[in-house]
Coordinates of C-alpha atoms in Angstrom, one line a residue:
M1 CA 20.4 -42.1 -27.1
S2 CA 21.6 -39.4 -29.4
A3 CA 23.7 -36.5 -28.1
T4 CA 21.0 -33.9 -29.3
T5 CA 18.3 -35.5 -27.0
K6 CA 17.2 -32.9 -24.4
T7 CA 15.4 -35.2 -22.0
R8 CA 16.6 -38.3 -20.3
T9 CA 14.4 -41.4 -20.3
A10 CA 13.5 -42.5 -16.7
P11 CA 13.6 -46.1 -15.8
E12 CA 10.4 -48.0 -16.6
G13 CA 7.7 -47.0 -14.1
G14 CA 9.7 -44.1 -12.6
P15 CA 9.1 -40.4 -12.9
S16 CA 10.5 -38.4 -15.8
T17 CA 13.4 -36.2 -15.2
P18 CA 13.2 -32.5 -16.2
S19 CA 15.4 -31.4 -19.0
P20 CA 18.2 -29.0 -18.1
A21 CA 16.6 -26.4 -20.5
S22 CA 13.3 -26.5 -18.7
A23 CA 15.0 -26.4 -15.2
S24 CA 17.1 -23.4 -16.3
A25 CA 13.9 -21.7 -17.6
A26 CA 12.1 -22.2 -14.3
A27 CA 15.3 -20.8 -12.5
R28 CA 15.4 -17.8 -14.6
L29 CA 11.6 -17.1 -14.0
L30 CA 12.0 -17.4 -10.2
G31 CA 15.0 -15.2 -10.3
D32 CA 13.2 -12.4 -12.3
R33 CA 12.5 -9.5 -10.0
R34 CA 9.5 -8.5 -12.0
L35 CA 7.7 -11.8 -11.4
P36 CA 5.6 -10.9 -8.4
V37 CA 4.4 -7.7 -10.2
L38 CA 3.6 -9.5 -13.3
V39 CA 1.7 -12.2 -11.3
T40 CA -0.2 -9.4 -9.5
A41 CA -1.1 -7.6 -12.8
G42 CA -2.2 -11.0 -14.3
L43 CA -4.4 -11.7 -11.2
F44 CA -6.0 -8.3 -11.5
L45 CA -6.7 -8.8 -15.3
A46 CA -8.1 -12.3 -14.9
M47 CA -10.4 -11.2 -11.9
Y48 CA -11.6 -8.2 -14.0
I49 CA -12.4 -10.4 -17.1
G50 CA -14.1 -12.9 -14.7
G51 CA -16.2 -9.9 -13.3
L52 CA -17.0 -8.9 -16.9
S53 CA -18.2 -12.3 -17.9
R54 CA -20.3 -12.8 -14.7
Y55 CA -21.8 -9.4 -14.2
Q56 CA -22.0 -8.1 -17.8
N57 CA -25.8 -7.5 -17.3
Y58 CA -25.2 -5.6 -14.0
G59 CA -23.0 -2.7 -15.5
F60 CA -19.6 -4.3 -14.3
G61 CA -18.2 -3.4 -17.6
E62 CA -19.0 0.5 -17.3
P63 CA -15.8 2.6 -17.4
Q64 CA -17.0 4.3 -14.2
V65 CA -17.0 1.0 -12.3
F66 CA -13.2 0.8 -13.1
L67 CA -12.6 4.3 -12.1
N68 CA -14.5 3.8 -8.9
L69 CA -11.6 1.4 -7.9
F70 CA -9.3 4.5 -7.7
I71 CA -12.1 6.7 -6.0
D72 CA -13.0 4.2 -3.3
N73 CA -9.3 3.2 -2.5
S74 CA -7.4 6.5 -3.0
Y75 CA -6.7 6.8 0.7
L76 CA -5.5 3.2 0.8
L77 CA -3.2 3.8 -2.2
V78 CA -1.5 6.8 -0.6
A79 CA -1.0 4.8 2.7
A80 CA 0.4 1.8 0.8
V81 CA 2.7 4.0 -1.2
G82 CA 4.2 5.3 2.1
A83 CA 4.5 1.7 3.5
T84 CA 6.3 0.8 0.2
F85 CA 9.2 3.1 1.1
V86 CA 9.4 1.5 4.6
I87 CA 9.1 -2.1 3.6
M88 CA 11.4 -1.5 0.7
S89 CA 14.1 -0.3 3.2
G90 CA 13.6 -3.4 5.3
G91 CA 11.4 -1.9 8.0
I92 CA 7.7 -2.0 9.0
D93 CA 5.3 0.7 10.0
L94 CA 2.4 -0.4 12.2
S95 CA 1.3 3.2 13.0
V96 CA -0.4 3.8 9.6
G97 CA -4.0 3.2 10.5
S98 CA -4.0 5.1 13.9
L99 CA -2.3 8.0 12.2
I100 CA -5.0 8.1 9.5
G101 CA -7.6 8.1 12.3
F102 CA -5.9 10.8 14.2
T103 CA -5.7 13.0 11.1
T104 CA -9.4 12.7 10.6
M105 CA -10.1 13.6 14.3
F106 CA -7.4 16.4 14.3
T107 CA -8.8 17.9 11.1
A108 CA -12.5 17.6 12.1
W109 CA -11.7 19.2 15.5
L110 CA -9.9 22.1 14.1
V111 CA -12.4 22.8 11.3
E112 CA -15.6 22.1 13.3
R113 CA -14.8 22.9 16.9
Q114 CA -12.1 25.7 16.4
G115 CA -13.4 27.2 13.2
L116 CA -10.1 27.1 11.3
P117 CA -10.3 27.2 7.5
L118 CA -9.5 23.8 5.8
L119 CA -6.6 25.3 3.7
L120 CA -4.9 26.2 7.0
V121 CA -5.6 22.8 8.6
I122 CA -4.3 20.6 5.7
P123 CA -0.5 21.7 6.1
L124 CA -0.9 21.5 9.9
A125 CA -2.2 17.9 9.7
L126 CA 0.5 17.0 7.1
G127 CA 3.1 18.6 9.3
V128 CA 2.1 16.6 12.3
G129 CA 2.1 13.3 10.3
A130 CA 5.5 13.9 8.9
F131 CA 6.9 15.0 12.3
G132 CA 5.5 11.6 13.9
G133 CA 7.1 9.7 11.2
F134 CA 10.3 11.5 11.7
L135 CA 10.4 10.9 15.4
M136 CA 9.7 7.1 14.9
G137 CA 12.5 6.9 12.4
Y138 CA 14.9 8.9 14.7
V139 CA 14.2 6.5 17.7
I140 CA 14.6 3.5 15.4
H141 CA 18.0 4.6 14.2
N142 CA 19.6 6.4 17.0
F143 CA 18.4 3.9 19.8
E144 CA 18.6 0.8 17.6
I145 CA 15.1 -0.4 18.5
Q146 CA 13.3 -2.7 16.2
P147 CA 10.7 -0.9 14.0
F148 CA 8.0 -3.4 15.1
I149 CA 8.3 -2.0 18.6
V150 CA 8.6 1.7 17.8
T151 CA 5.8 1.9 15.3
L152 CA 3.6 -0.3 17.5
A153 CA 4.1 2.5 20.2
G154 CA 3.2 5.0 17.6
L155 CA 0.1 3.0 17.0
F156 CA -1.1 3.2 20.5
L157 CA 0.1 6.9 20.8
F158 CA -2.0 8.2 17.8
R159 CA -5.0 6.1 18.7
G160 CA -4.8 7.5 22.3
L161 CA -4.6 11.1 21.0
C162 CA -7.8 10.4 19.0
L163 CA -9.6 9.8 22.2
V164 CA -8.0 12.7 23.9
I165 CA -9.5 15.0 21.2
S166 CA -12.9 13.4 21.5
K167 CA -14.4 10.1 22.3
E168 CA -17.3 10.7 19.9
S169 CA -17.5 11.1 16.2
I170 CA -17.3 14.6 14.8
S171 CA -19.3 15.3 11.7
I172 CA -17.8 17.8 9.2
S173 CA -20.3 20.4 7.8
D174 CA -17.8 22.8 6.4
S175 CA -18.8 24.0 2.9
T176 CA -15.2 23.7 1.7
V177 CA -15.0 20.1 2.7
S178 CA -18.4 19.2 1.2
S179 CA -17.4 20.9 -2.2
M180 CA -14.1 19.1 -2.3
A181 CA -15.7 15.7 -1.5
Q182 CA -18.2 16.2 -4.3
T183 CA -16.0 17.5 -6.9
R184 CA -15.5 15.2 -9.9
V185 CA -13.1 15.6 -12.8
S186 CA -14.4 14.4 -16.1
L187 CA -12.2 12.0 -18.1
G188 CA -14.6 11.6 -21.0
L189 CA -15.5 8.0 -20.3
G190 CA -16.0 8.7 -16.5
E191 CA -15.0 10.8 -13.7
L192 CA -12.4 10.8 -10.9
S193 CA -12.6 12.5 -7.5
I194 CA -10.1 14.9 -6.1
G195 CA -8.8 12.2 -3.8
A196 CA -8.2 9.7 -6.6
I197 CA -6.3 12.4 -8.6
V198 CA -4.1 13.2 -5.5
A199 CA -3.4 9.5 -5.1
L200 CA -2.3 9.1 -8.6
V201 CA -0.1 12.2 -8.3
V202 CA 1.5 10.6 -5.1
L203 CA 2.0 7.4 -7.0
G204 CA 3.8 9.1 -9.8
A205 CA 6.0 11.1 -7.6
A206 CA 6.9 7.9 -5.6
F207 CA 7.7 6.0 -8.8
Y208 CA 10.1 8.8 -9.8
V209 CA 11.8 9.1 -6.5
L210 CA 12.3 5.3 -6.0
H211 CA 13.6 4.7 -9.6
Y212 CA 15.3 7.9 -10.7
T213 CA 16.9 9.6 -7.7
R214 CA 19.8 8.9 -5.3
F215 CA 17.4 8.6 -2.4
G216 CA 15.5 5.8 -4.1
R217 CA 18.6 3.9 -4.8
R218 CA 19.6 4.3 -1.1
V219 CA 16.4 2.8 0.0
Y220 CA 16.9 -0.2 -2.3
A221 CA 20.5 -0.6 -1.2
I222 CA 19.8 -0.4 2.6
G223 CA 16.8 -2.9 2.2
G224 CA 19.0 -5.2 0.2
N225 CA 22.0 -5.4 2.6
E226 CA 22.3 -2.7 5.4
Q227 CA 25.8 -3.7 6.3
S228 CA 27.0 -3.5 2.7
A229 CA 25.1 -0.1 2.3
L230 CA 27.0 1.1 5.4
L231 CA 30.5 0.0 4.0
M232 CA 29.6 1.9 0.7
G233 CA 29.3 5.0 2.8
L234 CA 25.6 5.6 2.2
P235 CA 23.9 7.8 4.8
L236 CA 22.2 5.0 6.6
G237 CA 20.6 7.1 9.4
G238 CA 19.4 9.9 7.3
T239 CA 17.8 7.5 4.8
K240 CA 16.1 5.5 7.5
I241 CA 14.6 8.6 9.2
A242 CA 13.6 10.0 5.8
V243 CA 11.7 6.8 4.9
Y244 CA 9.7 6.9 8.1
T245 CA 9.0 10.6 7.5
V246 CA 7.6 9.9 4.1
S247 CA 5.4 7.1 5.5
G248 CA 4.1 9.5 8.2
F249 CA 3.4 12.3 5.6
C250 CA 1.6 9.7 3.4
S251 CA -0.4 8.4 6.3
A252 CA -1.5 11.9 7.1
L253 CA -2.4 12.6 3.6
A254 CA -4.3 9.4 3.4
G255 CA -6.2 10.6 6.6
L256 CA -7.2 13.8 4.8
L257 CA -8.4 11.8 1.7
F258 CA -10.3 9.4 4.0
M259 CA -11.8 12.5 5.8
L260 CA -13.0 13.9 2.4
Y261 CA -14.5 10.4 1.6
I262 CA -16.2 9.9 5.0
Q263 CA -16.7 13.7 5.9
S264 CA -16.2 13.0 9.5
G265 CA -13.6 12.2 12.1
D266 CA -14.0 9.3 14.5
P267 CA -11.6 7.6 17.0
L268 CA -12.2 4.4 15.4
H269 CA -11.6 5.3 11.8
A270 CA -9.1 3.2 9.9
V271 CA -8.6 0.6 12.6
G272 CA -6.4 -2.2 11.1
M273 CA -5.8 -0.2 7.9
E274 CA -2.0 -0.5 8.4
L275 CA -2.5 -4.2 7.7
D276 CA -4.4 -3.4 4.6
A277 CA -1.7 -1.3 3.4
I278 CA 1.0 -3.9 4.2
A279 CA -1.1 -6.5 2.5
A280 CA -1.4 -4.4 -0.8
V281 CA 2.4 -3.8 -0.7
V282 CA 3.2 -7.6 -0.3
I283 CA 0.5 -8.6 -2.9
G284 CA 2.1 -5.9 -5.1
G285 CA 5.4 -7.9 -5.1
T286 CA 7.6 -6.0 -2.6
L287 CA 9.7 -8.3 -0.5
L288 CA 9.1 -8.2 3.3
T289 CA 12.8 -8.4 3.7
G290 CA 13.3 -5.2 1.7
G291 CA 15.5 -4.4 -1.3
S292 CA 13.2 -5.6 -4.1
G293 CA 9.9 -4.4 -5.4
Y294 CA 8.1 -1.8 -7.5
V295 CA 5.7 0.9 -6.5
L296 CA 3.5 0.1 -9.5
G297 CA 3.2 -3.4 -8.0
T298 CA 1.6 -1.5 -4.9
L299 CA -0.9 0.0 -7.3
F300 CA -2.0 -3.3 -8.6
G301 CA -2.1 -4.7 -5.0
V302 CA -4.6 -1.9 -4.0
L303 CA -6.6 -2.6 -7.2
V304 CA -6.8 -6.2 -6.5
L305 CA -8.1 -5.6 -2.9
G306 CA -10.5 -3.0 -4.3
L307 CA -11.6 -5.4 -7.0
I308 CA -12.4 -8.2 -4.5
K309 CA -14.7 -5.7 -2.7
S310 CA -16.4 -4.8 -5.8
I311 CA -16.9 -8.4 -6.9
I312 CA -18.4 -9.2 -3.5
Q313 CA -20.7 -6.1 -3.8
F314 CA -21.9 -7.2 -7.3
E315 CA -22.4 -10.9 -6.1
G316 CA -24.8 -9.6 -3.5
T317 CA -25.0 -12.9 -1.5
L318 CA -21.5 -13.0 0.1
S319 CA -20.5 -11.5 3.4
S320 CA -17.9 -8.7 3.6
W321 CA -15.8 -11.0 5.6
W322 CA -15.0 -12.8 2.3
T323 CA -12.7 -9.8 1.6
K324 CA -10.5 -10.7 4.5
I325 CA -10.5 -14.4 3.7
A326 CA -9.5 -13.7 -0.1
T327 CA -6.9 -11.2 1.2
G328 CA -5.5 -13.9 3.5
V329 CA -5.2 -16.5 0.8
L330 CA -3.5 -14.0 -1.6
L331 CA -1.0 -13.0 1.1
C332 CA -0.1 -16.7 1.7
A333 CA 0.3 -17.2 -2.1
F334 CA 2.6 -14.2 -2.5
I335 CA 4.7 -14.9 0.6
L336 CA 5.2 -18.5 -0.9
I337 CA 6.3 -16.8 -4.2
Q338 CA 8.7 -14.5 -2.2
R339 CA 10.1 -17.5 -0.4
A340 CA 10.8 -19.3 -3.5
M341 CA 12.5 -16.3 -5.0
T342 CA 14.6 -15.7 -2.0
A343 CA 15.6 -19.3 -1.9
R344 CA 16.6 -19.2 -5.6
K345 CA 18.8 -16.1 -4.8
Q346 CA 20.6 -18.0 -1.9
T347 CA 21.5 -21.0 -4.1

């Protein structure tokens, strides 16, 4: 065999041996931090093209159908952005859904029952959400309790506070709420709601903070290796508390957007939405162990989940439970990708 041959011939009847060049290419691919994001973006593109080919006679290709992905999932995008900060730092936040539900109830109660103007209620709701996140982050850091336990307690606390406010749904008839909910901003080819625009602004702000500020670099460093970050002199406690404060703020903001979308408050609003937010973050390529990921990947994760719902609606014959089934399959697939990437880094 010549010295320039790149493959080795296996014994007769045996499997062929991969060449060193192909093995190194696969290793480089698994070692690329952008791989999960690219896979998610490719998956979204493939699903969208599939929808175009199957439902082209039902208006799937209309620009407004694409923009509706942002309108119908604006609250989930904001909640997932907050969850991205937490997961990037190596933590977890299970209080997202209950805090969203509490914000809808708190806002509806103040506007409808107490007669307060919406413009006054909005900062109050955001302040309560941020303070709740701050308290959870403070307990996690100063008492060295696992985030899973602390945020689980937050989940029960905020859901219980919903029932303290009212055991029944509170419809919102305020004219300001109705006006904001119905307002659309024309983009030429379609329209976006105020909620969708707010969600995109939050996404842009999160992208800048995570990738171009010291705080963002600290989040990545703590998620990558907490002990190394501590030895480097990074403010571990302040960063952890700030991360959960951001998540609480984003959850409250998501609750306000959900309130505009539903125009009511209900103790059972957003039950399990924390799992949807975590699923969007993981499908978007952020490692559950922290330290690696992109907030743009979270956007694609939310769009993939939204597109699954849209395809099921266009199909018309499938149950809504197929959304959960598809989400579970995608989660398993992306966790396997993460496992392969983590194993590659350890070798």
